[in-house]
């Protein structure tokens, strides 16, 4: 699970840590635990470096957004191997040059589901029926609403569950993908009651 540990002399001990304590470096760590639940890093073994994400400012920001999302969605020391795999695989695909935004959107949906915050996407969050044509998404109500339940809804966002399952359409309509990323960002912040530092970057992003 998510663990916080101290790396003593990390900036000066090149032999022990050698630049591995950087964002977007996947490593295996050995630590020791002291009374009071304090953990100290003993040594590291680098497994993989996501170099493009470290050097490209836009990819760096997307990676930071993914990292922050994991941070607020997972409780401390609660093992979640599926979340780890989703996170690492998404970073790997973005670093390999695949289109970032569809991957980020897919990560958001997967991470919300794995952490227990998953929105209702296929069935109406209000009545349980099919969403269908005219559906809207309500952050407060926890997901998609059918046209009947969405009638009179203020601030609801037009919603298509089919689009979220169509990777080919996502690659073509990146502006629409970005709108969904922003929507699920707000959903995450609302339901976790936590603010992401990278949200300002994403909210200002335009296609």
Tab-separated table of C-alpha atoms in Angstrom:
chain	number	residue	atom	x	y	z
A	1	UNK	CA	0.000	0.000	0.000
A	2	UNK	CA	0.911	3.665	0.283
A	3	UNK	CA	3.789	4.157	2.725
A	4	UNK	CA	5.579	7.283	3.955
A	5	UNK	CA	9.255	6.861	4.805
A	6	UNK	CA	12.241	9.119	5.541
A	7	UNK	CA	15.371	8.990	3.364
A	8	UNK	CA	18.131	10.417	5.534
A	9	UNK	CA	20.811	12.382	3.665
A	10	UNK	CA	19.037	11.734	0.358
A	11	UNK	CA	20.508	14.859	-1.232
A	12	UNK	CA	24.105	14.124	-0.250
A	13	UNK	CA	24.298	10.326	-0.366
A	14	UNK	CA	24.754	9.697	-4.108
A	15	UNK	CA	26.008	6.183	-3.438
A	16	UNK	CA	22.859	5.075	-1.620
A	17	UNK	CA	20.195	6.935	-3.572
A	18	UNK	CA	21.955	8.308	-6.667
A	19	UNK	CA	19.125	10.383	-8.155
A	20	UNK	CA	16.588	7.596	-7.827
A	21	UNK	CA	14.358	9.538	-5.432
A	22	UNK	CA	12.796	11.460	-8.292
A	23	UNK	CA	9.259	11.614	-9.670
A	24	UNK	CA	8.461	8.922	-12.243
A	25	UNK	CA	11.146	6.476	-11.177
A	26	UNK	CA	9.840	3.033	-10.301
A	27	UNK	CA	12.052	1.370	-7.730
A	28	UNK	CA	12.120	-1.381	-5.148
A	29	UNK	CA	12.839	-0.064	-1.661
A	30	UNK	CA	14.109	-1.668	1.524
A	31	UNK	CA	13.248	0.171	4.725
A	32	UNK	CA	13.404	-0.351	8.460
A	33	UNK	CA	10.726	0.553	10.926
A	34	UNK	CA	11.248	2.205	14.281
A	35	UNK	CA	8.892	2.599	17.237
A	36	UNK	CA	6.195	5.188	16.620
A	37	UNK	CA	5.441	3.916	13.105
A	38	UNK	CA	8.441	5.750	11.615
A	39	UNK	CA	10.035	4.178	8.551
A	40	UNK	CA	13.504	4.905	7.144
A	41	UNK	CA	14.724	4.046	3.648
A	42	UNK	CA	17.795	1.809	3.694
A	43	UNK	CA	18.449	1.391	-0.021
A	44	UNK	CA	16.795	1.428	-3.432
A	45	UNK	CA	16.901	-0.628	-6.596
A	46	UNK	CA	15.781	1.111	-9.788
A	47	UNK	CA	13.356	-0.926	-11.867
A	48	UNK	CA	12.180	1.529	-14.512
A	49	UNK	CA	12.610	5.216	-15.368
A	50	UNK	CA	9.865	7.090	-17.226
A	51	UNK	CA	12.284	9.442	-18.930
A	52	UNK	CA	9.926	11.265	-21.290
A	53	UNK	CA	7.632	12.190	-18.415
A	54	UNK	CA	10.578	13.708	-16.567
A	55	UNK	CA	11.644	15.829	-19.537
A	56	UNK	CA	8.355	16.910	-21.169
A	57	UNK	CA	6.520	19.556	-19.109
A	58	UNK	CA	3.033	18.594	-20.321
A	59	UNK	CA	3.612	14.881	-19.677
A	60	UNK	CA	5.138	15.793	-16.316
A	61	UNK	CA	1.936	17.592	-15.338
A	62	UNK	CA	-0.236	14.672	-16.439
A	63	UNK	CA	1.964	12.326	-14.438
A	64	UNK	CA	1.722	14.622	-11.425
A	65	UNK	CA	-2.063	14.560	-11.739
A	66	UNK	CA	-2.074	10.752	-11.755
A	67	UNK	CA	0.231	10.668	-8.721
A	68	UNK	CA	-1.936	13.103	-6.790
A	69	UNK	CA	-5.051	11.128	-7.656
A	70	UNK	CA	-3.529	7.964	-6.201
A	71	UNK	CA	-2.462	9.934	-3.132
A	72	UNK	CA	-5.951	11.136	-2.275
A	73	UNK	CA	-7.834	7.993	-3.316
A	74	UNK	CA	-5.798	5.459	-1.333
A	75	UNK	CA	-5.639	5.268	2.459
A	76	UNK	CA	-2.206	4.737	4.007
A	77	UNK	CA	-0.807	1.210	4.162
A	78	UNK	CA	-3.838	-0.333	2.507
A	79	UNK	CA	-2.545	-2.791	-0.134
A	80	UNK	CA	-4.123	-2.371	-3.565
A	81	UNK	CA	-2.138	-4.238	-6.221
A	82	UNK	CA	-4.684	-3.453	-8.937
A	83	UNK	CA	-4.284	0.288	-8.312
A	84	UNK	CA	-0.496	-0.045	-8.437
A	85	UNK	CA	-0.687	-1.922	-11.739
A	86	UNK	CA	-3.123	0.606	-13.217
A	87	UNK	CA	-0.883	3.508	-12.165
A	88	UNK	CA	2.356	1.961	-13.437
A	89	UNK	CA	0.810	0.749	-16.700
A	90	UNK	CA	-0.682	4.177	-17.426
A	91	UNK	CA	2.653	5.921	-16.806
A	92	UNK	CA	4.366	3.335	-19.010
A	93	UNK	CA	1.979	3.857	-21.925
A	94	UNK	CA	2.147	7.653	-21.725
A	95	UNK	CA	5.944	7.504	-21.551
A	96	UNK	CA	5.944	5.253	-24.626
A	97	UNK	CA	4.339	8.044	-26.644
A	98	UNK	CA	0.691	7.049	-26.675
A	99	UNK	CA	-1.947	9.801	-26.582
A	100	UNK	CA	-2.002	10.982	-22.976
A	101	UNK	CA	-5.545	12.246	-22.459
A	102	UNK	CA	-7.502	9.060	-23.305
A	103	UNK	CA	-5.110	7.167	-21.011
A	104	UNK	CA	-5.608	9.710	-18.228
A	105	UNK	CA	-9.392	9.472	-18.559
A	106	UNK	CA	-9.235	5.678	-18.457
A	107	UNK	CA	-7.032	5.887	-15.387
A	108	UNK	CA	-9.486	8.199	-13.630
A	109	UNK	CA	-12.383	5.826	-14.154
A	110	UNK	CA	-10.353	2.805	-13.112
A	111	UNK	CA	-8.872	4.475	-10.040
A	112	UNK	CA	-12.255	5.738	-8.840
A	113	UNK	CA	-13.702	2.253	-9.176
A	114	UNK	CA	-10.780	0.534	-7.423
A	115	UNK	CA	-10.886	2.980	-4.514
A	116	UNK	CA	-14.623	2.646	-3.933
A	117	UNK	CA	-15.544	6.083	-5.293
A	118	UNK	CA	-16.695	4.848	-8.713
A	119	UNK	CA	-19.550	6.883	-10.209
A	120	UNK	CA	-22.644	5.272	-11.691
A	121	UNK	CA	-21.892	5.203	-15.425
A	122	UNK	CA	-24.204	2.663	-17.057
A	123	UNK	CA	-27.316	2.933	-14.900
A	124	UNK	CA	-29.118	6.033	-13.661
A	125	UNK	CA	-27.796	7.000	-10.242
A	126	UNK	CA	-31.299	8.053	-9.227
A	127	UNK	CA	-33.709	5.364	-10.501
A	128	UNK	CA	-31.375	2.583	-11.620
A	129	UNK	CA	-32.750	2.533	-15.178
A	130	UNK	CA	-30.832	2.892	-18.423
A	131	UNK	CA	-29.330	6.310	-19.025
A	132	UNK	CA	-29.882	6.484	-22.792
A	133	UNK	CA	-30.367	9.604	-24.866
A	134	UNK	CA	-30.518	12.917	-23.029
A	135	UNK	CA	-28.550	11.623	-20.032
A	136	UNK	CA	-26.678	14.063	-17.838
A	137	UNK	CA	-23.997	13.607	-15.220
A	138	UNK	CA	-24.485	14.898	-11.685
A	139	UNK	CA	-21.411	15.108	-9.443
A	140	UNK	CA	-23.554	15.585	-6.340
A	141	UNK	CA	-25.845	12.632	-7.066
A	142	UNK	CA	-22.931	10.346	-7.853
A	143	UNK	CA	-23.106	9.688	-11.561
A	144	UNK	CA	-25.182	9.601	-14.725
A	145	UNK	CA	-28.889	10.400	-14.678
A	146	UNK	CA	-31.456	9.355	-17.266
A	147	UNK	CA	-33.362	12.095	-19.114
A	148	UNK	CA	-36.347	11.767	-16.784
A	149	UNK	CA	-34.362	12.043	-13.551
A	150	UNK	CA	-32.184	14.803	-15.029
A	151	UNK	CA	-35.192	16.975	-15.882
A	152	UNK	CA	-34.850	20.288	-14.105
A	153	UNK	CA	-31.337	19.445	-12.930
A	154	UNK	CA	-29.128	22.483	-12.521
A	155	UNK	CA	-25.474	22.313	-13.581
A	156	UNK	CA	-25.742	18.770	-14.953
A	157	UNK	CA	-23.260	17.891	-17.697
A	158	UNK	CA	-24.305	16.182	-20.970
A	159	UNK	CA	-23.158	12.575	-20.743
A	160	UNK	CA	-22.549	9.615	-23.068
A	161	UNK	CA	-21.559	6.279	-21.599
A	162	UNK	CA	-20.888	4.935	-25.099
A	163	UNK	CA	-18.200	7.561	-25.707
A	164	UNK	CA	-16.301	6.503	-22.575
A	165	UNK	CA	-16.050	2.965	-23.987
A	166	UNK	CA	-14.946	3.987	-27.487
A	167	UNK	CA	-11.182	4.464	-27.529
A	168	UNK	CA	-11.145	5.228	-31.264
A	169	UNK	CA	-13.592	8.115	-30.810
A	170	UNK	CA	-11.552	9.407	-27.882
A	171	UNK	CA	-8.428	9.614	-30.046
A	172	UNK	CA	-10.351	11.765	-32.552
A	173	UNK	CA	-12.299	13.979	-30.122
A	174	UNK	CA	-9.638	15.028	-27.612
A	175	UNK	CA	-11.538	18.192	-26.668
A	176	UNK	CA	-14.422	16.049	-25.487
A	177	UNK	CA	-12.009	13.774	-23.612
A	178	UNK	CA	-10.615	16.808	-21.814
A	179	UNK	CA	-14.115	17.867	-20.731
A	180	UNK	CA	-14.636	14.433	-19.180
A	181	UNK	CA	-11.241	14.588	-17.455
A	182	UNK	CA	-12.258	17.890	-15.881
A	183	UNK	CA	-15.641	16.451	-14.922
A	184	UNK	CA	-14.165	13.431	-13.140
A	185	UNK	CA	-11.528	15.641	-11.522
A	186	UNK	CA	-14.310	17.691	-9.934
A	187	UNK	CA	-16.129	14.468	-9.030
A	188	UNK	CA	-13.012	13.187	-7.260
A	189	UNK	CA	-12.472	16.406	-5.321
A	190	UNK	CA	-16.134	16.611	-4.319
A	191	UNK	CA	-16.441	13.058	-3.027
A	192	UNK	CA	-13.030	12.844	-1.332
A	193	UNK	CA	-13.326	16.410	-0.010
A	194	UNK	CA	-9.700	16.939	-1.027
A	195	UNK	CA	-8.182	19.399	-3.486
A	196	UNK	CA	-5.596	18.391	-6.077
A	197	UNK	CA	-2.737	20.827	-6.611
A	198	UNK	CA	-2.643	19.972	-10.318
A	199	UNK	CA	-6.325	20.844	-10.811
A	200	UNK	CA	-5.461	24.442	-11.741
A	201	UNK	CA	-3.303	23.226	-14.642
A	202	UNK	CA	-6.025	20.914	-15.904
A	203	UNK	CA	-8.884	23.395	-15.533
A	204	UNK	CA	-6.930	25.968	-17.574
A	205	UNK	CA	-5.969	23.484	-20.287
A	206	UNK	CA	-7.669	23.981	-23.651
A	207	UNK	CA	-7.681	22.035	-26.923
